[in-house]
CSV table of C-alpha atoms in Angstrom, one decimal:
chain,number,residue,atom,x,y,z
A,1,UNK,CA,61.0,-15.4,11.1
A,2,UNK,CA,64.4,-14.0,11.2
A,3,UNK,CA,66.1,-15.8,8.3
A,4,UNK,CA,63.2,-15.3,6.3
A,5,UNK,CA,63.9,-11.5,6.7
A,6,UNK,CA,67.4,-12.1,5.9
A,7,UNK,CA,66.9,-14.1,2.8
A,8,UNK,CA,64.6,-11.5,1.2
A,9,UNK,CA,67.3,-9.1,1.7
A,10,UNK,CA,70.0,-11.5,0.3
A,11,UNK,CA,67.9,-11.6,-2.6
A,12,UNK,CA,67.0,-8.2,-3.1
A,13,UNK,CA,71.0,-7.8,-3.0
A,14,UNK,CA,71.8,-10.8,-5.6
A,15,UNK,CA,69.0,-9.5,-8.0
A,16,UNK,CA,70.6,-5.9,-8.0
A,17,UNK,CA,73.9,-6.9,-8.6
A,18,UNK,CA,72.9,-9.8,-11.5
A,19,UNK,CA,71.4,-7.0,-13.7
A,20,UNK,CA,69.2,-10.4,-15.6
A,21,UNK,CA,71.7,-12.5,-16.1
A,22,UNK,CA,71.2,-16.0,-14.7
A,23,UNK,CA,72.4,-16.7,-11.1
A,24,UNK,CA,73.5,-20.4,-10.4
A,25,UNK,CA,75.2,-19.6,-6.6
A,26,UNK,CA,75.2,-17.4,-4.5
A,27,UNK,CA,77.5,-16.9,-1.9
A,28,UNK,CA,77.3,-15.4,1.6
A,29,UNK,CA,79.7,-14.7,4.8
A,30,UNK,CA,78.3,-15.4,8.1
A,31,UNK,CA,79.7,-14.8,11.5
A,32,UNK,CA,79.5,-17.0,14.4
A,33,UNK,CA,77.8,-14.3,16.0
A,34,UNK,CA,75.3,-13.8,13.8
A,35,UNK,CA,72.2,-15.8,15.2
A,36,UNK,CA,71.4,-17.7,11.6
A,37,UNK,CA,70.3,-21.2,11.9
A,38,UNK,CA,71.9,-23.0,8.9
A,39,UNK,CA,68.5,-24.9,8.2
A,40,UNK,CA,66.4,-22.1,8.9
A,41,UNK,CA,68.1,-20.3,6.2
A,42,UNK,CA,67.6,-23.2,3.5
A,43,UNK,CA,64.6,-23.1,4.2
A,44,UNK,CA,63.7,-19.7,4.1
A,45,UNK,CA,65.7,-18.9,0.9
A,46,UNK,CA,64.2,-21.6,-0.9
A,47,UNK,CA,60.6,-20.4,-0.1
A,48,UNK,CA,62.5,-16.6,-1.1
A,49,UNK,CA,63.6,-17.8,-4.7
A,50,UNK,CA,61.0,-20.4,-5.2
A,51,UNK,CA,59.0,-18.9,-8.6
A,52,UNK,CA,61.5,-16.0,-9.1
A,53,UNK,CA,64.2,-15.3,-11.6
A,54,UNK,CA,66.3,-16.5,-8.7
A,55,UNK,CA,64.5,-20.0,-7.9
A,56,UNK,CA,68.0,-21.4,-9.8
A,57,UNK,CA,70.2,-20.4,-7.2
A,58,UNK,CA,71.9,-22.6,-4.4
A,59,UNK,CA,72.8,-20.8,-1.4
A,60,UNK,CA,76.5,-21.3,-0.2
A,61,UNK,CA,77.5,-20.4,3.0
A,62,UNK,CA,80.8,-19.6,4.5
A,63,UNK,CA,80.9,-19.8,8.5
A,64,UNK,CA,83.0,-17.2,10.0
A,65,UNK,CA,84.6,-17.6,13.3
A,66,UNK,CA,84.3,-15.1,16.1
A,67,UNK,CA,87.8,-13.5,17.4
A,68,UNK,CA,88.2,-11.2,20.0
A,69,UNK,CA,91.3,-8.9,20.1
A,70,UNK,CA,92.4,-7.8,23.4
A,71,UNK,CA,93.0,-4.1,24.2
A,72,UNK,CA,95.7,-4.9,26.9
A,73,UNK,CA,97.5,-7.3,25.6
A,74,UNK,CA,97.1,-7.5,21.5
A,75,UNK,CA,95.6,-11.0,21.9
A,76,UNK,CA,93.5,-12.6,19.8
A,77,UNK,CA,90.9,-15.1,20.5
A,78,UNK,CA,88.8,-17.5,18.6
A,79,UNK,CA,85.5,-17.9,20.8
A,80,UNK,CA,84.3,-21.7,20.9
A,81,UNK,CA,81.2,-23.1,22.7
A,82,UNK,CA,79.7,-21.2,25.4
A,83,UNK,CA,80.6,-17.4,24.6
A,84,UNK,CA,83.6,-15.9,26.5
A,85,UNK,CA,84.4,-12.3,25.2
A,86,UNK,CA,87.1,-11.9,27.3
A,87,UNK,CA,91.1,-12.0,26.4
A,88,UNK,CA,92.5,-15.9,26.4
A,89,UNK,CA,95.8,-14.9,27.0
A,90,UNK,CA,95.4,-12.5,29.4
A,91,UNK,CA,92.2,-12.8,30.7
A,92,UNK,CA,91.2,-8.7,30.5
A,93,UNK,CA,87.3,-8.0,29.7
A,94,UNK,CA,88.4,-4.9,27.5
A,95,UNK,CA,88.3,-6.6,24.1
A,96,UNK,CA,86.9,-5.8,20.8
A,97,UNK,CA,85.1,-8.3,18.7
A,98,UNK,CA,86.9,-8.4,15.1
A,99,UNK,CA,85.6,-11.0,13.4
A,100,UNK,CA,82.3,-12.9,13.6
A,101,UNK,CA,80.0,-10.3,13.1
A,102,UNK,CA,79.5,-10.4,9.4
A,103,UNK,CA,76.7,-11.1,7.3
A,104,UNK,CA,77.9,-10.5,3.6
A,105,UNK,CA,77.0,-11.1,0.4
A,106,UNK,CA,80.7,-12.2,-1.0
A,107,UNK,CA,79.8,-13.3,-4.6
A,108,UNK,CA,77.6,-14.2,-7.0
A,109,UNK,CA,78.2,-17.1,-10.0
A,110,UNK,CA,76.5,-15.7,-13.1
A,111,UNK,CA,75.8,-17.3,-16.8
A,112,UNK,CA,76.8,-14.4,-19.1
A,113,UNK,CA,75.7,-15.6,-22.2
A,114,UNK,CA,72.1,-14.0,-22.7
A,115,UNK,CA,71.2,-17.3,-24.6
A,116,UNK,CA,70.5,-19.5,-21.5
A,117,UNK,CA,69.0,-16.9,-19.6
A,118,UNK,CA,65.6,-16.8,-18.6
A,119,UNK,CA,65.6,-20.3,-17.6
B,1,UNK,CA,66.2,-28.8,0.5
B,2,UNK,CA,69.0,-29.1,-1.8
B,3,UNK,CA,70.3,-26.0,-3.0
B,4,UNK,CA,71.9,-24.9,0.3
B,5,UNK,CA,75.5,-26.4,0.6
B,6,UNK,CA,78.2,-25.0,3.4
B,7,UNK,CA,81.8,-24.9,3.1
B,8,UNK,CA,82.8,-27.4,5.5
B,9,UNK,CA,80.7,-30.5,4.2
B,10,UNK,CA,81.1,-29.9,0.5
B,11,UNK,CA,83.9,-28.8,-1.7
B,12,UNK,CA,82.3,-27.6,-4.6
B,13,UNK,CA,81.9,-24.1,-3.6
B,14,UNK,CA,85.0,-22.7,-5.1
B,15,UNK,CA,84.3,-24.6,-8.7
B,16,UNK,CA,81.2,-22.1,-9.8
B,17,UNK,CA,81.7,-24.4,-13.4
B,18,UNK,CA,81.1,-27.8,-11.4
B,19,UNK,CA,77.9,-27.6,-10.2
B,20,UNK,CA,76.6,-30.2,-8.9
B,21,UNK,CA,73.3,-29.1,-8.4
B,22,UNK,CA,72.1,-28.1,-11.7
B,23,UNK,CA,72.4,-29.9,-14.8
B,24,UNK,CA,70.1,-28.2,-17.5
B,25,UNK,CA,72.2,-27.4,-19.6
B,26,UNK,CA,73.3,-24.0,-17.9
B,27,UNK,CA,77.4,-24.7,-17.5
B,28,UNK,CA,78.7,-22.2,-20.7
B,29,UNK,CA,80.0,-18.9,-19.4
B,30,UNK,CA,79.6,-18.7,-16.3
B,31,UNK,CA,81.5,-16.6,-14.3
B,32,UNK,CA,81.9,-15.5,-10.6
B,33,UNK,CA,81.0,-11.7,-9.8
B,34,UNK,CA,82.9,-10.5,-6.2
B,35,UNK,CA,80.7,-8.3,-4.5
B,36,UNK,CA,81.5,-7.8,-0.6
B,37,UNK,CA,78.1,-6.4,0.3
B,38,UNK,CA,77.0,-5.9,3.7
B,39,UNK,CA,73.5,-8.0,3.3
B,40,UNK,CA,72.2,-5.1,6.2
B,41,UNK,CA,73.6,-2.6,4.1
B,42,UNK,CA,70.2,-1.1,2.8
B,43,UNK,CA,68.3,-1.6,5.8
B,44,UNK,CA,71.7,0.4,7.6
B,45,UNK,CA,71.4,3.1,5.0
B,46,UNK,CA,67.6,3.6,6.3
B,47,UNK,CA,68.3,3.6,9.9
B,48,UNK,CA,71.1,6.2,9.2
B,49,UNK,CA,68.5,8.4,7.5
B,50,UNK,CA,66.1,8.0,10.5
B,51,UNK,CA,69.2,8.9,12.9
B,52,UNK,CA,69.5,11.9,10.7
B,53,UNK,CA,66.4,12.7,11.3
B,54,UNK,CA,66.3,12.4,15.0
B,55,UNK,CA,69.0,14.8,14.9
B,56,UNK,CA,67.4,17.2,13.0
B,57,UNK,CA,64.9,17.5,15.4
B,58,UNK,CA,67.1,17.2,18.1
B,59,UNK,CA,65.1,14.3,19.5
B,60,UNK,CA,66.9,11.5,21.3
B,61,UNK,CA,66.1,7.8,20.3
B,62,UNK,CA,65.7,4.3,22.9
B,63,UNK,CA,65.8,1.2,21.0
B,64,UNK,CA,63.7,-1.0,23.7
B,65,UNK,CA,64.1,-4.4,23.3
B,66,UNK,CA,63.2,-7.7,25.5
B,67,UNK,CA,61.7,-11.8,25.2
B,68,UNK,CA,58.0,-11.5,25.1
B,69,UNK,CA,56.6,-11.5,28.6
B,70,UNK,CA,59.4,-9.8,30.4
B,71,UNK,CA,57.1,-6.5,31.3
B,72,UNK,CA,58.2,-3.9,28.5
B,73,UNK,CA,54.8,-2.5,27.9
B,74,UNK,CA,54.2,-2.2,31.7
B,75,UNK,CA,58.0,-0.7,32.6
B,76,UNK,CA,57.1,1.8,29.2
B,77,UNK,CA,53.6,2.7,31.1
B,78,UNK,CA,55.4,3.6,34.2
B,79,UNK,CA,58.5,5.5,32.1
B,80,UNK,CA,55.8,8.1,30.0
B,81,UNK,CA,54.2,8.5,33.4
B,82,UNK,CA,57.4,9.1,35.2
B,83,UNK,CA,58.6,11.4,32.5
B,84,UNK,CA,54.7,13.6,32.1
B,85,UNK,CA,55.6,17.1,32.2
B,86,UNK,CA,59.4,16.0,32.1
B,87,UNK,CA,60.4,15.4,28.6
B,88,UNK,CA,57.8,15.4,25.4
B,89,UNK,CA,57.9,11.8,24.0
B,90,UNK,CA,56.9,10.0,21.4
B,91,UNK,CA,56.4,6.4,21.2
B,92,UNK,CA,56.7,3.7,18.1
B,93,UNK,CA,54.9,0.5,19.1
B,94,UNK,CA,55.7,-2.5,17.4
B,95,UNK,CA,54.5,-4.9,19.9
B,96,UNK,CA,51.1,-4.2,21.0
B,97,UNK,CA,48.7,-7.2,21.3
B,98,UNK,CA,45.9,-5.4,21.6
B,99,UNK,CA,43.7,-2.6,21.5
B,100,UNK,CA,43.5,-2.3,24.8
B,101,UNK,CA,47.3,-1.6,25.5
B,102,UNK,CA,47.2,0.9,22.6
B,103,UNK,CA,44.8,3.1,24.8
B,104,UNK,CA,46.5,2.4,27.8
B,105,UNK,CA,49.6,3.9,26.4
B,106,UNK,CA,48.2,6.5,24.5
B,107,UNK,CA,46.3,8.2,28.2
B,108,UNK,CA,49.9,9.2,29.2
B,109,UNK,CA,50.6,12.3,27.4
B,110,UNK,CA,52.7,10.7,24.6
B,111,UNK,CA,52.4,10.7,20.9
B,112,UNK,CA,52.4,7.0,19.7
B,113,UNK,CA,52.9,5.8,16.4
B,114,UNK,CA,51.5,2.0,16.4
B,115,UNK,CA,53.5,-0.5,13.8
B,116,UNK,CA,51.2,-3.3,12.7
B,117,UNK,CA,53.2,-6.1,13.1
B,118,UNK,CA,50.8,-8.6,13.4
B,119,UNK,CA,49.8,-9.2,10.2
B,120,UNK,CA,50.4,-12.5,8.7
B,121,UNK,CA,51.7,-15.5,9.9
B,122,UNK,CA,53.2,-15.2,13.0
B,123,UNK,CA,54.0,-11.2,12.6
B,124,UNK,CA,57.2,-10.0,12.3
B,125,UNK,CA,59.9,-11.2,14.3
B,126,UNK,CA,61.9,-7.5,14.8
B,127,UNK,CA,61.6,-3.9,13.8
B,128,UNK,CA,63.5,-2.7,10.9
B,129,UNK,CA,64.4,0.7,10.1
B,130,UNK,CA,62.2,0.5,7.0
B,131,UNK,CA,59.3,0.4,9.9
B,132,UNK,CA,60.4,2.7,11.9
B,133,UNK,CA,60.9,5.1,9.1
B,134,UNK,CA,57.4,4.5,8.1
B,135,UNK,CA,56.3,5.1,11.7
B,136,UNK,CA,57.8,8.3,12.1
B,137,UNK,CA,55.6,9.8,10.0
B,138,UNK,CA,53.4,9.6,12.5
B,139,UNK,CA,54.9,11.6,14.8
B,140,UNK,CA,56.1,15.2,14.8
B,141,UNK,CA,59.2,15.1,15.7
B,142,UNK,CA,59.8,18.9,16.1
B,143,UNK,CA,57.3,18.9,19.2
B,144,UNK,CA,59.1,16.0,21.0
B,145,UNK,CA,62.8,15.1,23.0
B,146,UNK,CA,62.4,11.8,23.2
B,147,UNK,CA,61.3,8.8,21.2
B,148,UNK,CA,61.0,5.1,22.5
B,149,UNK,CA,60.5,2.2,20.2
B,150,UNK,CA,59.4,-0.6,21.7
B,151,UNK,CA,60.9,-3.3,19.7
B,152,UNK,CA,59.1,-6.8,19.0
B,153,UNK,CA,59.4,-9.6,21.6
B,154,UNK,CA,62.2,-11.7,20.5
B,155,UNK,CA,65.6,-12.0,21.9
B,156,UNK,CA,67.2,-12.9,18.6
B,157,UNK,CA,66.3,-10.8,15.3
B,158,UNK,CA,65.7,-7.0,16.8
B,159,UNK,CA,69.5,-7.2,18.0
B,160,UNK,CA,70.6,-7.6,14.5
B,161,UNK,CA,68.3,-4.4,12.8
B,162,UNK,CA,69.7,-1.1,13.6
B,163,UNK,CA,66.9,1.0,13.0
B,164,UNK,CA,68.0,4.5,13.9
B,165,UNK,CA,68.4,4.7,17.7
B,166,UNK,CA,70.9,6.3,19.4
B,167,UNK,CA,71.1,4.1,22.5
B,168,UNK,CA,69.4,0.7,22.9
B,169,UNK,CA,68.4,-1.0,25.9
B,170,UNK,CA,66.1,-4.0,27.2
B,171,UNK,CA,63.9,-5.3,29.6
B,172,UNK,CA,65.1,-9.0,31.4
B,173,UNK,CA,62.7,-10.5,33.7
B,174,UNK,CA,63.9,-12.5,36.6
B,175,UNK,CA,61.6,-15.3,35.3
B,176,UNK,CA,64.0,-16.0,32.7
B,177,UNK,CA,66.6,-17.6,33.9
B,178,UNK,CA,70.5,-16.5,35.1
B,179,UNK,CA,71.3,-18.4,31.5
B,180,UNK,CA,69.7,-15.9,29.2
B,181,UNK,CA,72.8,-13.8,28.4
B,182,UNK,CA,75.2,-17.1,27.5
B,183,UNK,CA,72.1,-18.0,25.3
B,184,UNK,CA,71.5,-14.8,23.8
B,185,UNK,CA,74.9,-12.8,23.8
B,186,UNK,CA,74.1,-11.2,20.6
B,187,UNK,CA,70.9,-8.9,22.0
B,188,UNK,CA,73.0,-8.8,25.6
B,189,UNK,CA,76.0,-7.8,24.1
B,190,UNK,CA,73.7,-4.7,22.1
B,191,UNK,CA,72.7,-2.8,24.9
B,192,UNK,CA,73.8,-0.2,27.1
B,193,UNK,CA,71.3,-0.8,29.9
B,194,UNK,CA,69.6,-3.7,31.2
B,195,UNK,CA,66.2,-3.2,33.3
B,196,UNK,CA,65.9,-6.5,35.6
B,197,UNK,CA,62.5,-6.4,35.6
B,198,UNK,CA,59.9,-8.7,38.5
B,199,UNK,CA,62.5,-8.3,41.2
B,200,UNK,CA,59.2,-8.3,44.0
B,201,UNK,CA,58.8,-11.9,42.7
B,202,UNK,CA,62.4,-12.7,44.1
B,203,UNK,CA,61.2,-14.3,47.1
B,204,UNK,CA,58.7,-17.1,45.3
B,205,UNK,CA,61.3,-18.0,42.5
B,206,UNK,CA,64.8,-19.4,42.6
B,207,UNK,CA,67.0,-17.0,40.6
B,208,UNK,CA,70.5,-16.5,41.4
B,209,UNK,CA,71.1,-13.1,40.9
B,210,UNK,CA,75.0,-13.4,41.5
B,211,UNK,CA,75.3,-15.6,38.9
B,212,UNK,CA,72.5,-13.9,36.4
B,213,UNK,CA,75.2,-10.8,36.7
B,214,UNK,CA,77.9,-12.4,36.2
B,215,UNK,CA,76.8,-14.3,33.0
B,216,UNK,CA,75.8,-10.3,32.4
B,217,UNK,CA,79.2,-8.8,32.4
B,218,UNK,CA,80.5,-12.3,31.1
B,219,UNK,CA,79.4,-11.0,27.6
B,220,UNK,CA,78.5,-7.1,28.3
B,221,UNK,CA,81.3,-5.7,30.8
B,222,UNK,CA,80.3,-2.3,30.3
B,223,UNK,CA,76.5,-2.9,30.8
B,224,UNK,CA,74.5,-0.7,33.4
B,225,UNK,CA,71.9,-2.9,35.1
B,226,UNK,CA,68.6,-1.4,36.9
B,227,UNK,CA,66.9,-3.8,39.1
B,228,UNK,CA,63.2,-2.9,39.3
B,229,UNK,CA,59.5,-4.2,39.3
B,230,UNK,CA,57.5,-2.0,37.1
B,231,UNK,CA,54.3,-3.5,38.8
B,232,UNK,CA,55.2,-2.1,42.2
B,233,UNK,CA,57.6,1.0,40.9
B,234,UNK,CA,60.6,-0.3,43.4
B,235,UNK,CA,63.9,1.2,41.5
B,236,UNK,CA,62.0,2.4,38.7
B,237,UNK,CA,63.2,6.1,39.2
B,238,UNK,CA,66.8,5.3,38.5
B,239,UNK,CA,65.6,3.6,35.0
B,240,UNK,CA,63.6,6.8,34.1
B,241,UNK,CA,66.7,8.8,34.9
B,242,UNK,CA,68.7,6.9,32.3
B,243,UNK,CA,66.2,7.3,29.7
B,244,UNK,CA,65.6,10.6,30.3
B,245,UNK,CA,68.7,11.3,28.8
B,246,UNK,CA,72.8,10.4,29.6
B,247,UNK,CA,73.2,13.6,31.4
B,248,UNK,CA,70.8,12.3,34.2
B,249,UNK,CA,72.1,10.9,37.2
B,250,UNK,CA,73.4,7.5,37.6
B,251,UNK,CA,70.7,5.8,39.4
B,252,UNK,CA,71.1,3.6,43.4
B,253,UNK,CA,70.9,0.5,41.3
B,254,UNK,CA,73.7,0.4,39.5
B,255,UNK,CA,76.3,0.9,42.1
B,256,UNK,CA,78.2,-2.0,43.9
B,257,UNK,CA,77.6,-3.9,40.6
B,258,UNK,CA,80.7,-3.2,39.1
B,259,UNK,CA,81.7,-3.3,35.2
């Protein structure tokens, strides 16, 4: 399903950007509006590494809340619970969603010495 | 389990040398690499190459996107018949359960590229511009204005896959529930036009359409709305106007909405 998807492109990311070396964590953004079921991910990334060069690597993930800035007033707005995109402060529908929307692979944790590689 | 840990119930995420999790023997020189990659970034860089390629043939491009059930096939049968002899369009199918609809679709005078996304376990949840890409090969995009890609039945994954539209819309079915858009705001929030699809079953079911509209423009202010049944054709025209292309008129159905 969908965080299978994702996974497989987390990884296609992480092995690009390890160049061999052995990953130990790997380390992902991801906004509250991004519809990724925490779980759903484990799962799926495990089942992703599991018998590949990356089958060492946890998975840590860092929620991002969603904020809405207002185009009338300057506002910004943390949404909670049931989504509201419009201002807090002023109540205008004519915001702009600035954070929230990410899905981003932020860092990797890499073994450099070539001697424990390979696992 | 076990090697998925978030932020907020452990605190060894910012120690890459404390592991917890791994013991063998792994801890000497380990180091952390910042890399601030968009994890859509390749599948971004794809869709941008299919939008380049719309372009090129100066072909216009509908993401279409709904929950299974809600009538997309049927409301796309009535658009490429509406739009015969109008527009030359093509059509990427990526949710066709059967042979059946494939030939139903294919008797109306558009070129359709069908996506196998059927195959495995379950199928694929979304088209991705990788797909899409592969589908347009299919189709000769020099003979055609128009291309629709029906997405895959899901109201989560296709809103998170740009795959090379220009605009995107989908199909809502009154049978869903006012609720949908608080549940979903993600794929409501997406598109530029909503088809409110099965309004001739509006007398046997209890939906409030006040409130459906106002959840609506509670997460997509801007939104234009259609209200339609693409079994009887009641408000269709005003749909197949938008498609057609944003120059078209604004159809009956939208007005006294608001936005």
């Amino acid at each position: 399903m969908h965080e299978l998807a994702l996974s497989q492109q987390v990884a296609r990311l992480v092995t690009r950007a390890a160049a061999g070396r052995r990953v130990a964590a790997v380390h992902v953004e991801v906004g509250h509006l991004r519809q990724v079921v925490p779980e759903a991910l484990e799962h799926a990334w495990t089942a992703t590494v599991n018998r590949t060069p990356l089958a060492a690597a946890r998975l840590v993930v860092t929620p991002v809340p969603a904020v809405v800035r207002c185009a009338d007033c300057h506002a910004e707005t943390v949404l909670a619970g049931v989504p509201r995109f419009d201002c807090g402060a002023c109540g205008s529908p004519a915001t702009r969603v600035v954070r929230g929307e990410e899905f981003r692979l932020t860092a990797i944790d890499v073994d450099d010495d070539p001697a424990t590689a390979g696992g | 389990m076990g090697r998925f840990h978030r932020h907020d119930d452990h605190d060894h995420g910012d120690h890459p040398g404390h592991d917890h999790g791994d013991h063998s023997g792994y801890a000497t020189g380990r180091r952390r690499i910042e890399i601030l990659e968009d994890i859509f970034a390749e599948n971004d860089h794809l869709a941008a190459h299919n939008r380049a390629a719309f372009d090129a043939a100066g072909v216009r491009a509908i993401n279409l996107m709904s929950s299974p059930g809600a009538g997309k096939t049927t409301l796309l049968q009535r658009t490429l018949a509406a739009l015969q002899g109008r527009l030359r369009v093509g059509v990427v199918e990526g949710d066709i359960e059967t042979d059946l609809d494939a030939e139903r679709l294919a008797g109306l005078g558009a070129q359709v590229a069908l996506l196998n996304t059927g195959a495995g376990f379950g199928g694929e949840c979304h088209l991705d511009a990788p797909m899409v890409a592969r589908a347009l090969a299919d189709l000769d995009l020099t003979t055609l204005d128009l291309v629709l890609i029906e997405n895959v039945g899901n109201l989560v994954c296709p809103a998170e896959f740009d795959v090379g539209e220009h605009r995107r819309a989908m199909v809502f079915s009154i049978t869903e529930g006012e609720d949908k858009p608080l549940k979903y705001p993600v794929m409501f929030r997406a598109v530029e036009a909503v088809a409110v699809n099965k309004i001739d079953l509006a007398p046997y079911l209890d939906f409030d359409r006040a409130l459906f509209l106002r959840n609506l423009r509670q997460v997509n202010p801007t939104v234009t709305v259609f209200e339609l049944s693409a079994r009887t054709g009641e408000g269709v025209a005003a749909w197949v106007d938008w498609v057609a292309g944003p120059d078209a008129a604004v159809g009956p159905a939208d007005q006294g909405l608001g936005s």
